Short mmCIF file of N, CA and C in Angstrom, two decimals:
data_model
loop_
_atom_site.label_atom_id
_atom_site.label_comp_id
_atom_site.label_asym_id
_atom_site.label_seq_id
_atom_site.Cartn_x
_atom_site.Cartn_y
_atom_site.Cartn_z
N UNK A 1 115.61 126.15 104.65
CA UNK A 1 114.55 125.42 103.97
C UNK A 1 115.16 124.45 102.96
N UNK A 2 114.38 123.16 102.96
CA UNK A 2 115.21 122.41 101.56
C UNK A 2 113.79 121.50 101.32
N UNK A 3 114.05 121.48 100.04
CA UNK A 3 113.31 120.96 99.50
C UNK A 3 113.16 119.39 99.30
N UNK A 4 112.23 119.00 99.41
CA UNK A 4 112.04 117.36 99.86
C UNK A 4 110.73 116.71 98.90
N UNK A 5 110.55 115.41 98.98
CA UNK A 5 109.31 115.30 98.29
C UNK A 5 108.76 114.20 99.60
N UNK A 6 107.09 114.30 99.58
CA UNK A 6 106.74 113.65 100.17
C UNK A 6 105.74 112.26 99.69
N UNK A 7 106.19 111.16 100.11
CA UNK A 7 105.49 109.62 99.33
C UNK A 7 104.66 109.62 100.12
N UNK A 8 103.07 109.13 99.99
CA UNK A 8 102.17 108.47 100.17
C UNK A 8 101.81 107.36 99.55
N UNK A 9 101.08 106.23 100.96
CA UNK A 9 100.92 105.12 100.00
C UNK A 9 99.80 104.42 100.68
N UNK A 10 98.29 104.70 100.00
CA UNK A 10 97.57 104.51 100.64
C UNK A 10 97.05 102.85 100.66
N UNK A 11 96.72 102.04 101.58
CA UNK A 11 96.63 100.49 101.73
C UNK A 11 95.70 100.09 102.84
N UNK A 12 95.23 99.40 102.65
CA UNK A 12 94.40 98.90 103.68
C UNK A 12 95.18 97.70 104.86
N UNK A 13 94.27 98.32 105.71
CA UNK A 13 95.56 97.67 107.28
C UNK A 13 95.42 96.13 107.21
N UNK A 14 94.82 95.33 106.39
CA UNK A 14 94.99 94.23 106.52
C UNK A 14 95.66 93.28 105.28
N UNK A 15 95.98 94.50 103.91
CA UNK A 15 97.15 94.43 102.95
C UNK A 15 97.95 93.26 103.63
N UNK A 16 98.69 92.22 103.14
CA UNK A 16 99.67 91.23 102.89
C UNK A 16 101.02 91.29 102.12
N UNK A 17 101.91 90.83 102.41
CA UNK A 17 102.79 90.69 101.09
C UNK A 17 104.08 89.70 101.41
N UNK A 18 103.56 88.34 101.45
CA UNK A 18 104.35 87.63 101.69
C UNK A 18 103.90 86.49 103.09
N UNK A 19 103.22 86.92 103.34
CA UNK A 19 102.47 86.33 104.80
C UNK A 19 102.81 87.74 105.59
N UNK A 20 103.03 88.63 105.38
CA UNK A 20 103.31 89.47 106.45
C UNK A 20 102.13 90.84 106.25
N UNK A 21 102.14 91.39 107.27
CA UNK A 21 101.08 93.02 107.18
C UNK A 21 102.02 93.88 106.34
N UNK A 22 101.26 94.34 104.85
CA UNK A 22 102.11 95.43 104.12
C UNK A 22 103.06 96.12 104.99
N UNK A 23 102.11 96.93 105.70
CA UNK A 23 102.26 98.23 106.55
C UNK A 23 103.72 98.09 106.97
N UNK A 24 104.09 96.69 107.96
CA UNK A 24 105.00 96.42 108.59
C UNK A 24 105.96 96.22 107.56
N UNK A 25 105.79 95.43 106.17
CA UNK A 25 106.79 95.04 105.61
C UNK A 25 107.56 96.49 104.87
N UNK A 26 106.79 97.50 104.41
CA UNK A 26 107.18 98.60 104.24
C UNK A 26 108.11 99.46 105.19
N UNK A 27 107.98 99.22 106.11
CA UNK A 27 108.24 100.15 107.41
C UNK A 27 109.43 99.57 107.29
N UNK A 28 109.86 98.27 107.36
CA UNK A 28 110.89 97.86 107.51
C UNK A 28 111.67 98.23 106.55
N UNK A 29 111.29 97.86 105.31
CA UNK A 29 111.47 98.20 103.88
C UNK A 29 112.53 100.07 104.23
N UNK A 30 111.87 100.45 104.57
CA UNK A 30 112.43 102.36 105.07
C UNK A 30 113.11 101.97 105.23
N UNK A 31 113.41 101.29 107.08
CA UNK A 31 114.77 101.60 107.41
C UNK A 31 115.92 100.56 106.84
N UNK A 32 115.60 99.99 106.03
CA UNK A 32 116.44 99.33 105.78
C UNK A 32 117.63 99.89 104.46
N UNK A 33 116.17 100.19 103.85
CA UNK A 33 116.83 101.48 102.95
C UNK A 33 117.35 102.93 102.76
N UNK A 34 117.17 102.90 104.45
CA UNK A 34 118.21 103.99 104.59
C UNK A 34 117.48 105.47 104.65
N UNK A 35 116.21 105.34 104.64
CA UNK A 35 114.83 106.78 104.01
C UNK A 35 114.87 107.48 105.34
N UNK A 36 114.68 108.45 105.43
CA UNK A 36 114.62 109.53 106.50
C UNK A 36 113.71 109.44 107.66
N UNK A 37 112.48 108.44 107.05
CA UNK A 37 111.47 107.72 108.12
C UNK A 37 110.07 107.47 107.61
N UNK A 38 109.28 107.21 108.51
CA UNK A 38 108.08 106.62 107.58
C UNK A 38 106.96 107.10 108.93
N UNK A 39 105.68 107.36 108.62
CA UNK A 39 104.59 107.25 109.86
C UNK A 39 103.53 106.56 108.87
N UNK A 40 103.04 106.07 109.87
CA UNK A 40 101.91 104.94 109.19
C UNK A 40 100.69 106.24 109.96
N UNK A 41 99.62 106.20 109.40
CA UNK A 41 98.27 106.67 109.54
C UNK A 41 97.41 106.18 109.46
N UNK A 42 95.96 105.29 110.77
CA UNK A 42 94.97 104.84 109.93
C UNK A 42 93.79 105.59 109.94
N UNK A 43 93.01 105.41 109.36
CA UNK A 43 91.91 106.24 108.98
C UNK A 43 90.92 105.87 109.46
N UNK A 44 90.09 106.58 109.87
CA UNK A 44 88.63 106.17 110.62
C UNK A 44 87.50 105.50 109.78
N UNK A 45 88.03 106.05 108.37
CA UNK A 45 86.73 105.89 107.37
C UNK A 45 87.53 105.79 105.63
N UNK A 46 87.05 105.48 105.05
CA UNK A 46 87.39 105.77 103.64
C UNK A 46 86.72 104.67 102.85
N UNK A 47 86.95 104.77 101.27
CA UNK A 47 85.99 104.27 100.49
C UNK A 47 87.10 103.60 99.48
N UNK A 48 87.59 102.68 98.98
CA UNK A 48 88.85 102.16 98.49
C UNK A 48 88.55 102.26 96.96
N UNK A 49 89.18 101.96 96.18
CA UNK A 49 89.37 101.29 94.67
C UNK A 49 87.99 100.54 94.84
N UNK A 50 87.47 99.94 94.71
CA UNK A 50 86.48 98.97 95.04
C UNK A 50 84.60 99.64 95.12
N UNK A 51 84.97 101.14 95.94
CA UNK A 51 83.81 101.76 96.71
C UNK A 51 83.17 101.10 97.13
N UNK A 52 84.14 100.22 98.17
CA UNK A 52 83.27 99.72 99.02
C UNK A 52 83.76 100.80 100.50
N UNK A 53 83.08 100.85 101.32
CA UNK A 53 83.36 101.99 102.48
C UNK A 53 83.77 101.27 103.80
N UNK A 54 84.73 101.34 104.06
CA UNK A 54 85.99 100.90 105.25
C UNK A 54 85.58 101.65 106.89
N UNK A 55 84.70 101.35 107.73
CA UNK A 55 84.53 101.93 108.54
C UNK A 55 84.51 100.90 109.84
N UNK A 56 84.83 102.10 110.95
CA UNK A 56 85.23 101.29 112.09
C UNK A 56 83.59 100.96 112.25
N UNK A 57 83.95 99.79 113.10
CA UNK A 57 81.84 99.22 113.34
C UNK A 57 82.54 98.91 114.69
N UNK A 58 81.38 99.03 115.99
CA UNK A 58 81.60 97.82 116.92
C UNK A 58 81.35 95.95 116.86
N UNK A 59 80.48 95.94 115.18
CA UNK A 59 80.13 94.84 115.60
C UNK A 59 80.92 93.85 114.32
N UNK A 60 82.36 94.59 114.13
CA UNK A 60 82.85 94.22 113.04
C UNK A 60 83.75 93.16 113.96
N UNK A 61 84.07 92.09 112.95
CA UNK A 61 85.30 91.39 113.75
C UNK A 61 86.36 91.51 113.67
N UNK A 62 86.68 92.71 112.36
CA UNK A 62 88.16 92.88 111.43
C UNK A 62 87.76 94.76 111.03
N UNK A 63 88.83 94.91 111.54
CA UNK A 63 88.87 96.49 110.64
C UNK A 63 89.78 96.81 110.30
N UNK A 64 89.58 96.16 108.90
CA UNK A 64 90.01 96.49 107.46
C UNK A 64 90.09 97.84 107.34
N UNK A 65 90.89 98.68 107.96
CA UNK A 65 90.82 100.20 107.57
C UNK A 65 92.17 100.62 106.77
N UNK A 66 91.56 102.07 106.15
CA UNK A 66 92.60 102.18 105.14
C UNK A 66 94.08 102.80 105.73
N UNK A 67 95.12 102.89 105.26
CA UNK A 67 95.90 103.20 106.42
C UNK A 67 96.72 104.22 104.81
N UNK A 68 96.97 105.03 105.64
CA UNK A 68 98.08 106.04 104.89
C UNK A 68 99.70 106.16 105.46
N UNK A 69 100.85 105.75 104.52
CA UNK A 69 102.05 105.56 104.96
C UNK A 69 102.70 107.00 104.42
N UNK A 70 103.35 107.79 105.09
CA UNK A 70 103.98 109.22 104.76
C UNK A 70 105.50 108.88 104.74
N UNK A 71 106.35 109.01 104.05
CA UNK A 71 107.75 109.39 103.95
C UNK A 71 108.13 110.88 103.11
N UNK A 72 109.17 111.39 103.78
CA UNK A 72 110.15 112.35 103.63
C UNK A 72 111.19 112.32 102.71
N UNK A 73 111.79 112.49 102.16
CA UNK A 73 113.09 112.45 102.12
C UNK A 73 113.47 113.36 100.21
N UNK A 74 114.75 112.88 100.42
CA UNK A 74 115.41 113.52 98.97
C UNK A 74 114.69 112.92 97.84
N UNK A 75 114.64 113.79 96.43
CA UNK A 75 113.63 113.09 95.29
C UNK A 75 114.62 111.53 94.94
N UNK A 76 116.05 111.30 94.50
CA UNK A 76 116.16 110.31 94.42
C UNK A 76 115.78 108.76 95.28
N UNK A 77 115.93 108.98 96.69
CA UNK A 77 115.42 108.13 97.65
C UNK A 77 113.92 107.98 97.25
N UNK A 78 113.00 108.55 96.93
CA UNK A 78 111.73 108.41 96.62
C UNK A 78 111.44 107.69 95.67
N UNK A 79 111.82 108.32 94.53
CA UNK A 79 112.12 107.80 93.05
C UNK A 79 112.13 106.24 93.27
N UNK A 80 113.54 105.72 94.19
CA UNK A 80 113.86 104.69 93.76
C UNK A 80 112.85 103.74 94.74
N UNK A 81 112.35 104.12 96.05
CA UNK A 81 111.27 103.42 96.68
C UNK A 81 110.21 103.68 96.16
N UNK A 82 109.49 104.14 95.13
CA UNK A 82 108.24 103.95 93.97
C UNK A 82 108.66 102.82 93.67
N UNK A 83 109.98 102.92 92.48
CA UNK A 83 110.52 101.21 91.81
C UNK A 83 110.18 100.09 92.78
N UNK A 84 110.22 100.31 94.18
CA UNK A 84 111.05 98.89 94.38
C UNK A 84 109.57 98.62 94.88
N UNK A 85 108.87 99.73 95.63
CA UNK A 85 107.45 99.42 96.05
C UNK A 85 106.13 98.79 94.26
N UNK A 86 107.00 98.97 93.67
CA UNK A 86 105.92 98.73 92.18
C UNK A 86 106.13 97.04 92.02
N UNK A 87 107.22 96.72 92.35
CA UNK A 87 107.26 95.21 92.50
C UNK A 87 106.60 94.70 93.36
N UNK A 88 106.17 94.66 94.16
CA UNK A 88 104.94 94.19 95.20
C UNK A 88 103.86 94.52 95.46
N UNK A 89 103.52 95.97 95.41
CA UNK A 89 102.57 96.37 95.57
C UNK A 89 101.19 95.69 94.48
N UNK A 90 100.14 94.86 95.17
CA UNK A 90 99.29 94.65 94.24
C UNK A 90 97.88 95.79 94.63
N UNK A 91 97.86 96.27 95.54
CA UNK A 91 96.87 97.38 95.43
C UNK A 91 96.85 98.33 96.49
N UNK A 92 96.34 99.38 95.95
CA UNK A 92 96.97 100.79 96.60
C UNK A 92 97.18 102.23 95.55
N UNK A 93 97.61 103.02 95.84
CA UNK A 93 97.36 104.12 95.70
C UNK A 93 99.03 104.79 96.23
N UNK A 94 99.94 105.31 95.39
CA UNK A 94 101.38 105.92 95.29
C UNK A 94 100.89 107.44 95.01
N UNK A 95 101.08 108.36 95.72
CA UNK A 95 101.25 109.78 95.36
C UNK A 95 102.47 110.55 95.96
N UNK A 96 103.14 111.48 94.92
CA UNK A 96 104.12 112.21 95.48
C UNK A 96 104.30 113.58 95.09
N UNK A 97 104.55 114.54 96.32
CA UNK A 97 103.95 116.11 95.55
C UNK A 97 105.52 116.39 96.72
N UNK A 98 105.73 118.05 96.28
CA UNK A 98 106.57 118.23 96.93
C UNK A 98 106.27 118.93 97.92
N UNK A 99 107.36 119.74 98.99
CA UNK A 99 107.48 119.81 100.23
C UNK A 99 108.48 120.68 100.70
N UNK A 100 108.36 121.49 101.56
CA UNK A 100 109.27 122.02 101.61
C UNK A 100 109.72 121.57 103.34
N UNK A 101 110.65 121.21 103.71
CA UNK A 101 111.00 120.99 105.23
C UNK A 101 111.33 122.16 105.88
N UNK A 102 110.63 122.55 106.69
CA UNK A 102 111.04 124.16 107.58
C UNK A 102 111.85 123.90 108.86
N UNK A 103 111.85 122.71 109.26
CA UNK A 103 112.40 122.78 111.12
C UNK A 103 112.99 121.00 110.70
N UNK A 104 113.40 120.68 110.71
CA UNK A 104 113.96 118.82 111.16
C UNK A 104 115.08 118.74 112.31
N UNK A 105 114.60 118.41 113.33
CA UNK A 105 115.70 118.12 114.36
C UNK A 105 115.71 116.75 115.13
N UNK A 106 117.00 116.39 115.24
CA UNK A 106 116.86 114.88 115.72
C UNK A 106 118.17 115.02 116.34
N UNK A 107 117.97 113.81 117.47
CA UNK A 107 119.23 113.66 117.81
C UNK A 107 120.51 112.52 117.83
#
């Protein structure tokens, strides 16, 4: 068992940062920095900063849904992707609780 912390970072799928989709620029952001990995999540439904309510419609032309980004890894690696995510991030939602890893296998 070892102990890990886990980042969340909740954003809506049509987030920006730079001309580009958050989501993607983050993702990249991981591996570039070396982080253990990242899964993006989107959500069917949710209610943002705003309360305004994010739901899939058929007769929508854009779904703006909220998307949840999960990373793994050691508390310093975390630590320092809060910092670097606080420079860009203009809205969203950072939470980090800990974790314990029971099984990780890769090859």
């Amino acid at each position: 068992m070892k102990k890990e912390k886990l980042l969340r970072i909740f954003i809506d799928s049509e987030d920006k940062y730079n001309g580009e989709l958050l989501w993607k620029y983050i993702l990249k952001s991981v591996k570039e920095r070396g982080l253990a990995g990242a899964t993006v999540i989107k959500a069917a439904a949710g209610i943002g900063s705003h309360s305004e309510i994010h739901t899939i419609s058929v007769l929508a032309l854009s779904f703006n849904l909220p998307l949840i980004i999960e990373i793994i890894d050691e508390e310093k690696k975390i630590e320092d992707f809060i910092s670097f995510i606080d420079t860009f991030l203009e809205e969203g939602l950072v939470t980090v609780q800990d974790v314990e890893v029971k099984i990780y296998r890769h090859r």
